[in-house]
Tab-separated table of C-alpha atoms and ligand atoms in Angstrom:
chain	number	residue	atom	x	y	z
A	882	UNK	CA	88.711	-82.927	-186.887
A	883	UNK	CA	88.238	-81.953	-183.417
A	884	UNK	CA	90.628	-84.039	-180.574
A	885	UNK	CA	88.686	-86.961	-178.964
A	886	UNK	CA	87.795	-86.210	-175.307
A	887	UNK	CA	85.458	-88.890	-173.172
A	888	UNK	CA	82.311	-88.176	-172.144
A	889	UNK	CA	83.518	-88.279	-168.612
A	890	UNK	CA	86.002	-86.152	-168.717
A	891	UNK	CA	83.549	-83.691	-170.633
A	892	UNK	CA	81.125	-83.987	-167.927
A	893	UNK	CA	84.508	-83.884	-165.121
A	894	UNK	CA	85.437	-80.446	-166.342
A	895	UNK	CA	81.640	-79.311	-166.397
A	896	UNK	CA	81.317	-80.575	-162.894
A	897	UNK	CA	84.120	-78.769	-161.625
A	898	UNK	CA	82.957	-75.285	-162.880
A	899	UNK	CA	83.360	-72.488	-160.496
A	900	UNK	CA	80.241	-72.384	-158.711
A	901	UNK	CA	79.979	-68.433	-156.906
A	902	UNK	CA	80.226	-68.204	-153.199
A	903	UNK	CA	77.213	-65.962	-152.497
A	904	UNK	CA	73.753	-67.522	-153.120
A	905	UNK	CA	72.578	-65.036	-155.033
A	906	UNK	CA	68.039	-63.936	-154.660
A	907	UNK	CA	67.192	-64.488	-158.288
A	908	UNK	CA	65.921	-68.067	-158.418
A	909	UNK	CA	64.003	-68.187	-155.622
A	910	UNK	CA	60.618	-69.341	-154.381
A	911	UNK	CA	57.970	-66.997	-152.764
A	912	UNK	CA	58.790	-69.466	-149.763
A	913	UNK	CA	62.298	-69.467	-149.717
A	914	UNK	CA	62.154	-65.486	-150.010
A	915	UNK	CA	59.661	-65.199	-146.900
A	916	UNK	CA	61.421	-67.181	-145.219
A	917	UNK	CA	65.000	-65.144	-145.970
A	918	UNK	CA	63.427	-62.029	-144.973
A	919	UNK	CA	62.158	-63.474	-142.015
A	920	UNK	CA	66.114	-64.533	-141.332
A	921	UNK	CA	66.564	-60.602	-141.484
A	922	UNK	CA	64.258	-59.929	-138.732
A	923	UNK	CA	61.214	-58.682	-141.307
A	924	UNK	CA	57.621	-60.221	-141.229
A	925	UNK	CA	56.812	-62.826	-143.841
A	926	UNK	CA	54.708	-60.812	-145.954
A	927	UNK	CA	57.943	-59.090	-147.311
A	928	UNK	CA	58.902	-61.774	-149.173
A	929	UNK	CA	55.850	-61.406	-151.535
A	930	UNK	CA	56.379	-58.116	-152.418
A	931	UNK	CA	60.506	-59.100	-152.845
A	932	UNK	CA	59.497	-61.755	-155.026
A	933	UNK	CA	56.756	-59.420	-156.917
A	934	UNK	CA	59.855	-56.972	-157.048
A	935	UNK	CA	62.723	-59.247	-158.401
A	936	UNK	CA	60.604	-61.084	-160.997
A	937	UNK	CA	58.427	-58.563	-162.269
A	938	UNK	CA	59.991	-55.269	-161.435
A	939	UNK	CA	63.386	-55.705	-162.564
A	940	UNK	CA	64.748	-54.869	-159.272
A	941	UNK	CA	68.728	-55.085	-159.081
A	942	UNK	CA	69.837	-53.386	-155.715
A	943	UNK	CA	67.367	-54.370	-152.417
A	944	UNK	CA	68.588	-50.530	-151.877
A	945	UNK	CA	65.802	-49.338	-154.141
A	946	UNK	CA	62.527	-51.303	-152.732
A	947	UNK	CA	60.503	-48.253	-151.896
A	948	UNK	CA	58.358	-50.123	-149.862
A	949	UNK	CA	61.019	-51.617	-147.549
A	950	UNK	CA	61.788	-49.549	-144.463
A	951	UNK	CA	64.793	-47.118	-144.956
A	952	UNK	CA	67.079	-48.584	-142.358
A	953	UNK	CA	66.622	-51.856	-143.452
A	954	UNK	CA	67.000	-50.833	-147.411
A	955	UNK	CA	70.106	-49.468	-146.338
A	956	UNK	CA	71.768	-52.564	-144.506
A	957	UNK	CA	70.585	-54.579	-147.178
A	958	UNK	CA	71.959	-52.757	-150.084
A	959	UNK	CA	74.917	-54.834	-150.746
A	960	UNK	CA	73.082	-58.130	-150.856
A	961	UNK	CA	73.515	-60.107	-153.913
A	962	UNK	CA	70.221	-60.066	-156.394
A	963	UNK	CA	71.942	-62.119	-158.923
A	964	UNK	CA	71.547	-59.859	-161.763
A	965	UNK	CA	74.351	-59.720	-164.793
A	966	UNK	CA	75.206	-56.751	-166.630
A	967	UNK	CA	74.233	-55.785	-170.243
A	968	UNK	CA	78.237	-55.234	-171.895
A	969	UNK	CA	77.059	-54.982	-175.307
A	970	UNK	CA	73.757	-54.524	-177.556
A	971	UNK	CA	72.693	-55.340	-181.326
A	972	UNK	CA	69.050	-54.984	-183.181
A	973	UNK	CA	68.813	-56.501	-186.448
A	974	UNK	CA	66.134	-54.530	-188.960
A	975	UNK	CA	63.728	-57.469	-188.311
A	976	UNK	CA	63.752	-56.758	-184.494
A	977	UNK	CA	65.611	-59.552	-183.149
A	978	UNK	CA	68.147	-58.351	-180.751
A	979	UNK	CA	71.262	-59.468	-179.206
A	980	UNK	CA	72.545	-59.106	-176.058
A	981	UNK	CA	76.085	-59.639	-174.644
A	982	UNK	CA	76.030	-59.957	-171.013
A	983	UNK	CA	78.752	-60.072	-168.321
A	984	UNK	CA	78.289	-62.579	-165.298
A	985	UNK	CA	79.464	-61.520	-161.882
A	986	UNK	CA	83.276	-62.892	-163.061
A	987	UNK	CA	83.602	-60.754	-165.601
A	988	UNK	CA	82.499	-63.812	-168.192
A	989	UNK	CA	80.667	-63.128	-171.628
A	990	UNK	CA	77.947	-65.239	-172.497
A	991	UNK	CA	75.409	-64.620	-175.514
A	992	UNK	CA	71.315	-63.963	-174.886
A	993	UNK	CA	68.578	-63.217	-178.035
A	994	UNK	CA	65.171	-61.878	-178.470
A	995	UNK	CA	63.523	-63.114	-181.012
A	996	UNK	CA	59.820	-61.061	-181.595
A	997	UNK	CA	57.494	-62.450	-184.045
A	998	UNK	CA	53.737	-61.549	-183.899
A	999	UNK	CA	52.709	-63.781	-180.974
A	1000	UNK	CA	55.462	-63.957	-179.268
A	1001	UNK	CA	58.428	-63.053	-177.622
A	1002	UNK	CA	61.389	-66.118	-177.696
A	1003	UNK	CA	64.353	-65.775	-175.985
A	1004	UNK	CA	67.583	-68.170	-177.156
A	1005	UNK	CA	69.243	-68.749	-173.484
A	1006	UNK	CA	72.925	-69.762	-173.376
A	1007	UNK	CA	73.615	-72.420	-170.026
A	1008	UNK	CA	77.400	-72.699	-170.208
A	1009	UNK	CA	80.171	-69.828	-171.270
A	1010	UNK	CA	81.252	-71.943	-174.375
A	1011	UNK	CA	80.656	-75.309	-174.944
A	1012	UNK	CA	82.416	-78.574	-174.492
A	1013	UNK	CA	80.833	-80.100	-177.532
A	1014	UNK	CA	83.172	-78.795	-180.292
A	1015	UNK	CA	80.605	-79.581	-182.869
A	1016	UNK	CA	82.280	-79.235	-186.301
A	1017	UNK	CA	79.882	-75.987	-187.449
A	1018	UNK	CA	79.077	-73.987	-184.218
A	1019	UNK	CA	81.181	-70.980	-183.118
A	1020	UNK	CA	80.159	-71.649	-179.857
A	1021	UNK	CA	82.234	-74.929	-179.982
A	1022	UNK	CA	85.166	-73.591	-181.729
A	1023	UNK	CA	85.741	-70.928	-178.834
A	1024	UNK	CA	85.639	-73.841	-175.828
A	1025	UNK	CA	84.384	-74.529	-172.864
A	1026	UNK	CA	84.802	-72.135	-169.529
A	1027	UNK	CA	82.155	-73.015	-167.219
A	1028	UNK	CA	78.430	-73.842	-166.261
A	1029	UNK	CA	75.783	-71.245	-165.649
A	1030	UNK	CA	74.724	-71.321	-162.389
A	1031	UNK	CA	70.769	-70.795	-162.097
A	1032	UNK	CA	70.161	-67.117	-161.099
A	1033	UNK	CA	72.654	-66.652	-164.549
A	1034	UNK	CA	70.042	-68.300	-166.580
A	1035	UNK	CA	67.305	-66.958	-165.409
A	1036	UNK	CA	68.363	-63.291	-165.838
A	1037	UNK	CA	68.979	-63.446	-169.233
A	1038	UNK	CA	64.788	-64.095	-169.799
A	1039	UNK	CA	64.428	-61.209	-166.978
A	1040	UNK	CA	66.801	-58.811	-169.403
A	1041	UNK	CA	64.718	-59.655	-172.560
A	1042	UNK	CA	61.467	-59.263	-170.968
A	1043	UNK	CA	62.254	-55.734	-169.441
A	1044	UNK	CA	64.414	-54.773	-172.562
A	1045	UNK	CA	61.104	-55.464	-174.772
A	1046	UNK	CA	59.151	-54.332	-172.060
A	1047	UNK	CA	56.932	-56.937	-172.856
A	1048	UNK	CA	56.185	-60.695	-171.500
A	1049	UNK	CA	58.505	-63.508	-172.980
A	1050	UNK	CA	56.271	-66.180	-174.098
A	1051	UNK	CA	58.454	-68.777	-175.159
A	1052	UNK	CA	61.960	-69.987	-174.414
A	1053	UNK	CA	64.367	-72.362	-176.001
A	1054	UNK	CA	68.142	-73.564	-174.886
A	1055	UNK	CA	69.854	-73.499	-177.727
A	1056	UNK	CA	72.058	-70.442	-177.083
A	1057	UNK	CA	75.688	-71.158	-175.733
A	1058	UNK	CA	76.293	-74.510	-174.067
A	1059	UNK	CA	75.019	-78.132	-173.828
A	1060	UNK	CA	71.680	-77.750	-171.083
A	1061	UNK	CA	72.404	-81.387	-170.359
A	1062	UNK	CA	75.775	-81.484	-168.927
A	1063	UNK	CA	74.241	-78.292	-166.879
A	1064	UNK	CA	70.900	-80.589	-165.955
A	1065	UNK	CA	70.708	-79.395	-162.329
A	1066	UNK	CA	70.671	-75.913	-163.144
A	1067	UNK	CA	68.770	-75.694	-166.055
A	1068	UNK	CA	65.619	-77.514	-164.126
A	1069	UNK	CA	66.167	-75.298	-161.535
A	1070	UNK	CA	65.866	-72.257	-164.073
A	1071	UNK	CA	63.169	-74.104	-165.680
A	1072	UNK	CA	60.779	-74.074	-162.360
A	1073	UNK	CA	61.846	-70.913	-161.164
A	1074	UNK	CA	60.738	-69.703	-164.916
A	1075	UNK	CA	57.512	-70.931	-164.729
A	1076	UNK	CA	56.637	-70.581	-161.269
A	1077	UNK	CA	57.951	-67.279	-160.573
A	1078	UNK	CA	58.336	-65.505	-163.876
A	1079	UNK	CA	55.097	-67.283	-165.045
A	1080	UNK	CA	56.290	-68.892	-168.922
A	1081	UNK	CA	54.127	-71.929	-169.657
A	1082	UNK	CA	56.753	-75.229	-169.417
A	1083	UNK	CA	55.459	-75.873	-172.755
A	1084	UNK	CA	56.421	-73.051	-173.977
A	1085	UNK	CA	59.766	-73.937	-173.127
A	1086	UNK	CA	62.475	-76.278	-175.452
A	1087	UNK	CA	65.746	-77.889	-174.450
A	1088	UNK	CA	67.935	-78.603	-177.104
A	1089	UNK	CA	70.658	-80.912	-176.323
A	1090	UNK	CA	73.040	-82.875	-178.527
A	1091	UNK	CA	72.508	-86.107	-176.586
A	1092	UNK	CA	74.362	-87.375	-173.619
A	1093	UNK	CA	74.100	-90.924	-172.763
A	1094	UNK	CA	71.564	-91.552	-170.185
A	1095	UNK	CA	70.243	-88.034	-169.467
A	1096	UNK	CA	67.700	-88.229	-172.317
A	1097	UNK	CA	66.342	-91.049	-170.020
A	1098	UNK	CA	66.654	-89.288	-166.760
A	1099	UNK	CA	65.200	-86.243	-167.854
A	1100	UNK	CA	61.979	-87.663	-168.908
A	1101	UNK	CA	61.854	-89.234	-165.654
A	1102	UNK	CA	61.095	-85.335	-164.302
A	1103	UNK	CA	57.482	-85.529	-166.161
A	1104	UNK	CA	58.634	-82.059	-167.431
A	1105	UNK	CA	55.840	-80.714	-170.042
A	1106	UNK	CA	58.874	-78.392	-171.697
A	1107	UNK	CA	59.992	-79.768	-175.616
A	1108	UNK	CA	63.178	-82.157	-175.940
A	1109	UNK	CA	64.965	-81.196	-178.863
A	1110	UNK	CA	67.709	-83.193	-180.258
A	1111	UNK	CA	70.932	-81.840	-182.376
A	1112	UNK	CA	70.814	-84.760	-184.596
A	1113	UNK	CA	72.101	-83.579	-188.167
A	1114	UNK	CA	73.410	-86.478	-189.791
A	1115	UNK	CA	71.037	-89.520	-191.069
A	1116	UNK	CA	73.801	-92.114	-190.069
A	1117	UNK	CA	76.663	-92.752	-187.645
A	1118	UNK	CA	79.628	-91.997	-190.079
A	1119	UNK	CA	78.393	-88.469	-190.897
A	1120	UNK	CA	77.172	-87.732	-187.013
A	1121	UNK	CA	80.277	-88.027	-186.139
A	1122	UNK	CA	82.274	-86.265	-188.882
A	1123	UNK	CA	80.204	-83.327	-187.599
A	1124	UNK	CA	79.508	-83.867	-183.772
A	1125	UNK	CA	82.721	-85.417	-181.664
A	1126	UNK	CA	80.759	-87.335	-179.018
A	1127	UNK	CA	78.974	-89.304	-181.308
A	1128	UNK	CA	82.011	-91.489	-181.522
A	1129	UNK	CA	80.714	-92.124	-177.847
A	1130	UNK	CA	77.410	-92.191	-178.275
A	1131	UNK	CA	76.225	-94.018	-181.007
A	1132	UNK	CA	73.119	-92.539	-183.330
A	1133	UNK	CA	70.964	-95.429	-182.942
A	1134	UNK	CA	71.495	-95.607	-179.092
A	1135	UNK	CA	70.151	-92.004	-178.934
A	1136	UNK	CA	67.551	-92.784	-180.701
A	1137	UNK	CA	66.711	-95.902	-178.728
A	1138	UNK	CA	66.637	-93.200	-175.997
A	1139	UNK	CA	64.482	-91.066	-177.590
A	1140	UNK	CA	61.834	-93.246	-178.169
A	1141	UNK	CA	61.990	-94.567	-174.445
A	1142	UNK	CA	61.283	-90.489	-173.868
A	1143	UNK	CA	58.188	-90.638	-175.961
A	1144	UNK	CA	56.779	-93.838	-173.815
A	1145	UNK	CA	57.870	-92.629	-170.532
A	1146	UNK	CA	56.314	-89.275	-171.258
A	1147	UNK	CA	53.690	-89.118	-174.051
A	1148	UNK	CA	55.656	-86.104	-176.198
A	1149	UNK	CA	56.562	-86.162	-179.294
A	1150	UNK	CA	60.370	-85.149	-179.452
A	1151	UNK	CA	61.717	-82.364	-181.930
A	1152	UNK	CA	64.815	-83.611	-184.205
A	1153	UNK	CA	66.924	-80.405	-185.594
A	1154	UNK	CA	69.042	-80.706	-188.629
A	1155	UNK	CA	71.666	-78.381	-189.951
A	1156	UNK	CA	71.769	-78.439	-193.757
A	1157	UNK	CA	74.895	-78.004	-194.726
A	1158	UNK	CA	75.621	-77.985	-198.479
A	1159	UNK	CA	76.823	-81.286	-200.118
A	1160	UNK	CA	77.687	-82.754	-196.866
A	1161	UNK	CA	74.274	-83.735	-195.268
A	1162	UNK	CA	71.430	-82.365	-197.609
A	1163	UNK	CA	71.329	-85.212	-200.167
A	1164	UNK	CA	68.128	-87.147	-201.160
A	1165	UNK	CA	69.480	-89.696	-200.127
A	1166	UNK	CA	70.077	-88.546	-196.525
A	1167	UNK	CA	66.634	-87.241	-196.208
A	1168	UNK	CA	65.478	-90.855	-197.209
A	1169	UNK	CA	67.923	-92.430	-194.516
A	1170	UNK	CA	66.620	-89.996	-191.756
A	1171	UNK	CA	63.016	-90.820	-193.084
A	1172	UNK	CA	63.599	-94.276	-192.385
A	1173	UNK	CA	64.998	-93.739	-188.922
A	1174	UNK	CA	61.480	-91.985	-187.847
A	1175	UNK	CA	59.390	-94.019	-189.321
A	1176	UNK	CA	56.667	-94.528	-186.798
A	1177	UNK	CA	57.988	-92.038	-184.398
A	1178	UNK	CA	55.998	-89.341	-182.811
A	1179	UNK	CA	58.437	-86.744	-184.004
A	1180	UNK	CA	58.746	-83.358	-185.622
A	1181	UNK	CA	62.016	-82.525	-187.804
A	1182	UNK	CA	63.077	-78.629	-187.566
A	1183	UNK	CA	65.385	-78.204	-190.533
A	1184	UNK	CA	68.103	-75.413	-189.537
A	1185	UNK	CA	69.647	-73.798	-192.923
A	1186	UNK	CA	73.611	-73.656	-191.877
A	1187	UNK	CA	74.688	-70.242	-190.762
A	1188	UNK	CA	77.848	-69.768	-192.172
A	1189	UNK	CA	80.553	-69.362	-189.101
A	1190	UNK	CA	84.210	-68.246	-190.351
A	1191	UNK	CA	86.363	-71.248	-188.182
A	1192	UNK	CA	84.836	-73.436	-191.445
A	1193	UNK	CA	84.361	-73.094	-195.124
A	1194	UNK	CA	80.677	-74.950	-195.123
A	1195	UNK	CA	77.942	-73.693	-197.010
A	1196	UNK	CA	74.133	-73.172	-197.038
A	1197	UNK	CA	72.255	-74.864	-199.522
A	1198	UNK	CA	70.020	-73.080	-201.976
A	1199	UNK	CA	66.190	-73.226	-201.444
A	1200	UNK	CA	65.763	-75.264	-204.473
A	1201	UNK	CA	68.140	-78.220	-202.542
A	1202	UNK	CA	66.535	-77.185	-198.841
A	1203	UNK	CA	62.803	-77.574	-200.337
A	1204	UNK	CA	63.776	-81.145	-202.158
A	1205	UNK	CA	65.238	-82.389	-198.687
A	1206	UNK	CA	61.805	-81.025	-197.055
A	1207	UNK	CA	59.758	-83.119	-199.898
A	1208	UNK	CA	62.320	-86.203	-199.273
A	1209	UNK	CA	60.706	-86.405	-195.897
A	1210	UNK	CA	57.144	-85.503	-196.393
A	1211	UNK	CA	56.768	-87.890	-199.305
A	1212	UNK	CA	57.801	-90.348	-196.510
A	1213	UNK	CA	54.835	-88.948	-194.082
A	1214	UNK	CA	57.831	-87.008	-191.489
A	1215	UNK	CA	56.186	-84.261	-189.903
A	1216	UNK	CA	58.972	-81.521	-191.145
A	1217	UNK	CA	59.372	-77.099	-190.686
A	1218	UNK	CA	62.447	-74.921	-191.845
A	1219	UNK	CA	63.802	-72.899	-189.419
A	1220	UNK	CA	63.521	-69.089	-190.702
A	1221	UNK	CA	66.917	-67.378	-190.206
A	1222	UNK	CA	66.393	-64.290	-187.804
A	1223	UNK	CA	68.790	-61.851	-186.897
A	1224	UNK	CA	71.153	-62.119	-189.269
A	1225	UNK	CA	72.123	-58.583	-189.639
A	1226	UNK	CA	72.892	-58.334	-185.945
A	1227	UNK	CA	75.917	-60.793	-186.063
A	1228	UNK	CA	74.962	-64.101	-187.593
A	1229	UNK	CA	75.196	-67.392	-185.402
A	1230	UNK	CA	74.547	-68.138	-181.947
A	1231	UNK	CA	78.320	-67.949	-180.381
A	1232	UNK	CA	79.537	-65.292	-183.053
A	1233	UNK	CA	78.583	-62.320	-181.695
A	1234	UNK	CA	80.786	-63.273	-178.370
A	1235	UNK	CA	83.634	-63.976	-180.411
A	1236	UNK	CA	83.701	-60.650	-182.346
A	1237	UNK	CA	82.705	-58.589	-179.530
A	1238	UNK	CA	84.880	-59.958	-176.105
A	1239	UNK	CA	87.684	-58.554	-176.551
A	1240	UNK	CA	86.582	-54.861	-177.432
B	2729	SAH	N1	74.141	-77.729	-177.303
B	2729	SAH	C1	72.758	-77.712	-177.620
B	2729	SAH	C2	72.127	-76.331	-177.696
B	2729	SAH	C3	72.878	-75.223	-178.353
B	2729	SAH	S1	72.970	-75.108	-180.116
B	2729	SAH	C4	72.509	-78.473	-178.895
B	2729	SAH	O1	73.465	-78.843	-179.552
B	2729	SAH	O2	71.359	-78.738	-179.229
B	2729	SAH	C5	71.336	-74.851	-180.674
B	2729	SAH	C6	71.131	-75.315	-182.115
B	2729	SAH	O3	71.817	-74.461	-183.051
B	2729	SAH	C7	71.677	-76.713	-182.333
B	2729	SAH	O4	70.788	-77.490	-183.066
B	2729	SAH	C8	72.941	-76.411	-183.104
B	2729	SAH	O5	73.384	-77.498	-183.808
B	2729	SAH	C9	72.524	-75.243	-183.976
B	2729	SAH	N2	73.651	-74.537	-184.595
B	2729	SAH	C10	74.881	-74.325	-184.087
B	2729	SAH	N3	75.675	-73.680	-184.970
B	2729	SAH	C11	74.924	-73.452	-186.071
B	2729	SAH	C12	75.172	-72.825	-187.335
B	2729	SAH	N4	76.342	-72.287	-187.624
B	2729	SAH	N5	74.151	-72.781	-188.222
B	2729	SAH	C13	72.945	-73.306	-187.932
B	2729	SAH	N6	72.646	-73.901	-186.752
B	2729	SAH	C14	73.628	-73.989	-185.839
C-alpha cells in the first residue's frame, strides 16, 4: 500500500510546481492578442489574424506569419508561441494514436486521439505524473513532477487536431494528472478551448478523483463541461484499498458533494469504475453502488482494468463485466462499458511514458 501523504501537502507540492518565466501566446484571447500586438507597435487588427494563425493554423514560430511585415516577422521570431514538441509517436490498427510530447523543460507527458465515426476525442494529461498514487494507474506509480501550465494543455488538443487534420470534437481529462489540484489552469484551458479553438464545453469531461471542496467550487463556475468522478469501489474500505486519499476523504462525503453539484448546476454527474477482477466486480458490489445512486441523476461508465505491470490485477471476463452491468440496471442505474481503444499502441494511460522516456 501506497505511503499516506495529506491532502495539503498533496496540494503544497502541486502549488509549488515550476511555473515558466515567459508567458507564452497559446492561451490567449482575440483581446489579449490585439492588444499584445498593439504593445509591439502593430495596429489592432493583427491580433485577429495572430489568433486565426495560432489556433487554426498551427503556427509555431511568429517568424513564419506571411502576412506580418518582414521586419517585424524577423524581430519577433524568438517570441514564445507556447507550442511543445512531438518526442515520440504510436497508431494502434484501430486508429487511435499516441503521442509523447516534450514541454519546454524537457518533461514527458502523454496525449491520445481517439477517432470513432463522429468524432475526434482527445485524452489530455494536466500534470507530468500524478500525486494520487492510485493502486492500478501507471500514471500514479511513476509520481508526481509538476502542473501543466495552460498553453501546455491546450497544445496537446492543437497537436491532435492538426495531426488528424481534422476538428477535435470532444475532450476528456483523464490523461496524466488530477485536473483538480491543477483547477486554475485547466479552466483556463477549458475557455481558451472553447472560445478560441471552438470545442463545445459540453463536449468536454473532467475526470477527477475527488478533492474535498473543489467538487463544490467547481460547480460554482456554471461550467456546461461533464464532472466525472474516479469512484471504483462501492464502499469506504475498498476506496481506499485502491485510491490513498480516500482515507482523507471519505466516500460518502464525496458523494454528499456530488449531489450538491447536481442542485447547484442541473447535470447529471458521470461515476467511472475500474473492474478489477475479484476485488471490486462482485454482485454484491454492484448492489452496494446501486444503492448509493439510488435517486441520483447519474450515469456509471464501467472501465474494464487495463492491466499495468507495477500490479498483478486482472480484467474480468465479459461474462462477470455483463453480470455487474445487469446488477445495476436491474436496480434502474443508468450504466455503459467503456470500449478499450488503443491497446496495441501501448496499453494504459501513463504506460506509454514509462516505456518510452528514457529511450
Ligand atoms: N486523475 C483523474 C484523471 C486521470 S485517470 C481521475 O482519477 O479521474 C482517468 C481514468 O482512467 C480514471 O477513471 C482512472 O481511474 C482510469 N484508469 C487509470 N488507470 C487505469 C487502468 N490501468 N485501467 C483502467 N482504467 C484506468
Amino acid at each position: 500500500m501506497s505511503p499516506v501523504i495529506s491532502l495539503e501537502q498533496i496540494q503544497a507540492i502541486a502549488d509549488s510546481s515550476v511555473t515558466l518565466p515567459q508567458v507564452p501566446l497559446l492561451g490567449m484571447s482575440v483581446a489579449e492578442l490585439s492588444d499584445w500586438v498593439q504593445q509591439h507597435g502593430q495596429p489592432a487588427y493583427r491580433g485577429k489574424q495572430l489568433h486565426q494563425w495560432l489556433y487554426q493554423q498551427g503556427g509555431r514560430s511568429l517568424a513564419d506569419i506571411s502576412v506580418f511585415p518582414k521586419q517585424w516577422r524577423a524581430d519577433l521570431a524568438d517570441v514564445n508561441v507556447g507550442r511543445s514538441a512531438l518526442h515520440y509517436r504510436s497508431e494502434a490498427p484501430d486508429g487511435t494514436v499516441k503521442f509523447l510530447l516534450k514541454l519546454a523543460d524537457g518533461r514527458i507527458i502523454e496525449t491520445v486521439g481517439i477517432p470513432t465515426e463522429k468524432r475526434l476525442t482527445v485524452c489530455v494529461s494536466s500534470q507530468v505524473g500524478c500525486p494520487m498514487a492510485c493502486d492500478f494507474c501507471a500514471t500514479g506509480k511513476g509520481g508526481f513532477t509538476r502542473n501543466l501550465a495552460q498553453h501546455e494543455i491546450i497544445d496537446q488538443v492543437l497537436t491532435v487536431q492538426e495531426d488528424f487534420g481534422q476538428r477535435v470534437s470532444n475532450i476528456v481529462f483523464m490523461g496524466m494528472g488530477e485536473p483538480l489540484l491543477n483547477s486554475e489552469n485547466v479552466l483556463g484551458a477549458v475557455r481558451s478551448l472553447n472560445t478560441d479553438v471552438g470545442i463545445g464545453q459540453r463536449l468536454m469531461t473532467i475526470s477527477t478523483v475527488g478533492i474535498p471542496g473543489r467538487i463544490q467550487r467547481l460547480a460554482q463556475h456554471q461550467l456546461q463541461v461533464t464532472l466525472a468522478i474516479s469512484l471504483h469501489a462501492s464502499n469506504q474500505a475498498l476506496r481506499e484499498q485502491l485510491i490513498p486519499s480516500a482515507r482523507q476523504y471519505p466516500l460518502a462525503a464525496l458523494l454528499a458533494e456530488c449531489r450538491e453539484y447536481v442542485q447547484v448546476t442541473g447535470r447529471r454527474v458521470t461515476f467511472e469504475y475500474v473492474l478489477l477482477a475479484d476485488v471490486n466486480d462482485r454482485p454484491e458490489h454492484a448492489l452496494e453502488l446501486a444503492e448509493h445512486l439510488q435517486g441520483f441523476q447519474s450515469h456509471v461508465n464501467l472501465i474494464p482494468y487495463n492491466p499495468i505491470s507495477e500490479v498483478d490485477y486482472q480484467c474480468p471476463s465479459d461474462r462477470r463485466i455483463q453480470a455487474f452491468v445487469d446488477g445495476l440496471k436491474s436496480r434502474h442505474i443508468a450504466v455503459s462499458v467503456r470500449r478499450a481503444r488503443g491497446l496495441a499502441a501501448d496499453a494504459a494511460c501513463g504506460q506509454l511514458r514509462a516505456s518510452r522516456e528514457l529511450k
